[in-house]
Tab-separated table of C-alpha atoms in Angstrom:
chain	number	residue	atom	x	y	z
A	1	UNK	CA	-4.461	83.123	101.208
A	2	UNK	CA	-1.978	82.664	104.058
A	3	UNK	CA	-2.430	83.913	107.395
A	4	UNK	CA	0.612	85.158	108.856
A	5	UNK	CA	1.055	84.639	112.557
A	6	UNK	CA	2.338	88.134	113.768
A	7	UNK	CA	4.258	88.526	117.341
A	8	UNK	CA	5.907	91.411	119.150
A	9	UNK	CA	9.415	90.942	120.225
A	10	UNK	CA	10.486	92.884	123.331
A	11	UNK	CA	14.206	93.388	123.777
A	12	UNK	CA	16.359	93.303	126.925
A	13	UNK	CA	16.388	97.107	126.579
A	14	UNK	CA	12.681	97.515	126.369
A	15	UNK	CA	12.187	98.512	123.282
A	16	UNK	CA	9.217	96.580	121.194
A	17	UNK	CA	9.476	95.509	117.737
A	18	UNK	CA	6.587	93.678	115.647
A	19	UNK	CA	7.788	90.212	113.775
A	20	UNK	CA	6.354	87.963	111.390
A	21	UNK	CA	6.660	83.893	111.486
A	22	UNK	CA	8.560	83.037	108.427
A	23	UNK	CA	9.002	79.021	109.752
A	24	UNK	CA	9.043	77.074	112.720
A	25	UNK	CA	10.459	73.334	113.493
A	26	UNK	CA	8.622	72.416	116.786
A	27	UNK	CA	10.920	68.865	116.736
A	28	UNK	CA	13.964	71.114	117.311
A	29	UNK	CA	12.157	74.314	118.930
A	30	UNK	CA	13.487	76.252	116.476
A	31	UNK	CA	11.458	79.476	114.519
A	32	UNK	CA	12.618	82.221	112.120
A	33	UNK	CA	11.012	85.761	112.725
A	34	UNK	CA	11.384	88.603	110.514
A	35	UNK	CA	11.275	92.124	111.988
A	36	UNK	CA	8.375	94.304	110.694
A	37	UNK	CA	9.549	98.087	110.899
A	38	UNK	CA	6.066	99.336	109.691
A	39	UNK	CA	3.770	98.414	112.485
A	40	UNK	CA	1.792	100.329	115.383
A	41	UNK	CA	3.899	97.970	118.127
A	42	UNK	CA	7.457	98.697	116.012
A	43	UNK	CA	10.075	101.167	117.446
A	44	UNK	CA	12.490	102.169	114.700
A	45	UNK	CA	15.448	101.680	116.641
A	46	UNK	CA	14.488	98.255	118.144
A	47	UNK	CA	13.798	97.198	114.676
A	48	UNK	CA	16.760	98.640	112.609
A	49	UNK	CA	18.965	95.873	114.761
A	50	UNK	CA	21.473	93.686	112.954
A	51	UNK	CA	20.667	90.305	113.228
A	52	UNK	CA	22.333	87.848	115.151
A	53	UNK	CA	24.605	85.618	113.077
A	54	UNK	CA	25.308	82.021	113.604
A	55	UNK	CA	28.084	80.612	111.491
A	56	UNK	CA	27.407	76.779	109.919
A	57	UNK	CA	31.230	76.326	110.556
A	58	UNK	CA	31.353	77.217	114.383
A	59	UNK	CA	33.276	74.044	115.689
A	60	UNK	CA	31.210	72.130	118.296
A	61	UNK	CA	32.905	72.798	122.042
A	62	UNK	CA	34.969	69.922	123.277
A	63	UNK	CA	34.217	68.134	126.935
A	64	UNK	CA	35.462	70.115	129.917
A	65	UNK	CA	34.722	73.384	127.802
A	66	UNK	CA	33.460	76.402	129.847
A	67	UNK	CA	30.657	78.013	128.183
A	68	UNK	CA	27.842	80.364	129.251
A	69	UNK	CA	24.213	80.768	128.414
A	70	UNK	CA	22.746	84.094	128.527
A	71	UNK	CA	18.445	84.250	128.351
A	72	UNK	CA	15.312	84.867	130.363
A	73	UNK	CA	13.036	83.357	133.209
A	74	UNK	CA	9.830	81.868	131.827
A	75	UNK	CA	7.903	84.825	131.842
A	76	UNK	CA	10.563	87.347	130.213
A	77	UNK	CA	10.812	89.247	133.467
A	78	UNK	CA	14.429	88.850	134.460
A	79	UNK	CA	17.518	88.341	132.389
A	80	UNK	CA	19.451	85.076	133.800
A	81	UNK	CA	22.982	84.769	133.046
A	82	UNK	CA	24.423	81.144	133.867
A	83	UNK	CA	28.189	79.349	133.284
A	84	UNK	CA	28.825	75.619	132.870
A	85	UNK	CA	30.827	73.304	130.878
A	86	UNK	CA	30.222	71.003	128.512
A	87	UNK	CA	29.602	67.796	130.093
A	88	UNK	CA	28.939	65.784	126.720
A	89	UNK	CA	29.672	67.308	122.959
A	90	UNK	CA	27.701	64.681	121.355
A	91	UNK	CA	24.700	63.083	123.383
A	92	UNK	CA	21.823	61.720	121.911
A	93	UNK	CA	18.393	60.145	123.129
A	94	UNK	CA	16.224	57.581	121.723
A	95	UNK	CA	12.351	58.467	122.085
A	96	UNK	CA	12.559	62.256	121.670
A	97	UNK	CA	10.864	63.658	119.171
A	98	UNK	CA	13.799	65.387	117.157
A	99	UNK	CA	14.822	63.504	113.892
A	100	UNK	CA	17.378	60.302	115.045
A	101	UNK	CA	20.433	62.207	113.636
A	102	UNK	CA	20.181	64.736	116.093
A	103	UNK	CA	22.723	65.052	118.622
A	104	UNK	CA	22.618	67.570	121.337
A	105	UNK	CA	25.818	69.484	123.310
A	106	UNK	CA	25.198	68.319	127.047
A	107	UNK	CA	25.909	71.295	129.087
A	108	UNK	CA	26.260	71.073	133.177
A	109	UNK	CA	24.517	74.132	134.418
A	110	UNK	CA	20.957	74.900	135.963
A	111	UNK	CA	18.852	75.380	133.276
A	112	UNK	CA	15.114	77.382	134.131
A	113	UNK	CA	11.553	77.451	132.427
A	114	UNK	CA	11.955	79.518	129.913
A	115	UNK	CA	15.749	79.476	128.712
A	116	UNK	CA	15.038	77.636	125.274
A	117	UNK	CA	16.345	79.330	122.404
A	118	UNK	CA	19.145	81.193	124.258
A	119	UNK	CA	22.722	81.489	122.946
A	120	UNK	CA	25.281	79.485	124.509
A	121	UNK	CA	28.415	80.960	124.354
A	122	UNK	CA	32.100	79.971	124.231
A	123	UNK	CA	34.858	81.692	126.043
A	124	UNK	CA	35.545	84.037	123.290
A	125	UNK	CA	31.856	84.884	122.862
A	126	UNK	CA	31.562	83.027	119.677
A	127	UNK	CA	27.708	81.220	119.710
A	128	UNK	CA	28.246	77.390	119.668
A	129	UNK	CA	24.685	76.480	120.284
A	130	UNK	CA	21.249	76.929	121.314
A	131	UNK	CA	19.274	75.900	124.593
A	132	UNK	CA	16.735	73.613	123.666
A	133	UNK	CA	15.875	71.045	126.685
A	134	UNK	CA	16.493	70.374	130.230
A	135	UNK	CA	17.542	66.476	131.023
A	136	UNK	CA	17.627	65.581	134.663
A	137	UNK	CA	20.348	68.338	136.043
A	138	UNK	CA	21.651	69.406	132.699
A	139	UNK	CA	20.829	71.458	129.615
A	140	UNK	CA	20.554	70.121	126.064
A	141	UNK	CA	21.859	72.389	123.023
A	142	UNK	CA	21.585	72.230	119.604
A	143	UNK	CA	24.822	72.936	117.774
A	144	UNK	CA	24.966	75.985	116.028
A	145	UNK	CA	25.611	74.170	112.728
A	146	UNK	CA	22.307	72.657	113.175
A	147	UNK	CA	20.385	75.660	114.153
A	148	UNK	CA	21.932	77.400	111.047
A	149	UNK	CA	20.702	74.805	108.744
A	150	UNK	CA	17.378	74.209	110.637
A	151	UNK	CA	16.894	78.357	110.390
A	152	UNK	CA	18.101	78.595	106.576
A	153	UNK	CA	15.739	75.646	105.748
A	154	UNK	CA	12.880	77.677	107.370
A	155	UNK	CA	13.552	80.847	105.815
A	156	UNK	CA	13.236	79.295	102.042
A	157	UNK	CA	10.099	77.426	102.934
A	158	UNK	CA	12.111	74.022	102.848
A	159	UNK	CA	11.570	70.978	104.791
A	160	UNK	CA	14.325	70.486	106.970
A	161	UNK	CA	15.379	66.877	106.926
A	162	UNK	CA	18.843	65.766	107.882
A	163	UNK	CA	20.991	63.824	105.754
A	164	UNK	CA	21.022	60.042	107.021
A	165	UNK	CA	21.381	56.982	105.105
A	166	UNK	CA	22.164	54.319	107.887
A	167	UNK	CA	24.871	56.659	108.341
A	168	UNK	CA	25.224	60.186	110.134
A	169	UNK	CA	26.377	62.287	107.259
A	170	UNK	CA	28.666	65.583	108.089
A	171	UNK	CA	29.455	68.723	105.423
A	172	UNK	CA	33.278	69.128	105.739
A	173	UNK	CA	33.826	70.608	102.264
A	174	UNK	CA	32.825	70.506	98.641
A	175	UNK	CA	34.121	67.903	96.160
A	176	UNK	CA	36.525	70.629	94.738
A	177	UNK	CA	37.786	71.880	97.946
A	178	UNK	CA	37.800	69.024	100.570
A	179	UNK	CA	37.456	70.387	104.331
């Protein structure tokens, strides 16, 4: 038998909902939770919310583009919203736990403990990344397309390994319909 990890999710309006872990990727700091409506911890209003939709086709923001991060402090006691700008849209580092092909969006804004997993939005409100790490005075965020790919793999119970053959590959269309 497989033991399922159970969690309780508290939304910004104070409502609670039980959730179970569908999968996680420690290197990318991404987890997929499924809300459970039938639980002593679940509020029917909280558990009937529509999921946040990330689009794999979302373009990476440009250098100098303004972005905002909305998240929580480390212990989830207060909401934090910060505005900054993209300082490097394709930042990579050697020696981090992520796969070699992982590029981050480096954002110039103060990041606080507990902001990992917070959405990074552009000026139109579209989610362009997810906060993942802090590096010196900058935040590092995983592009929305990468988060989407990881989440889809986790949801299906598949390993999530980026396609690398000495080159970095990026899907831009199908063989029948080039992007």
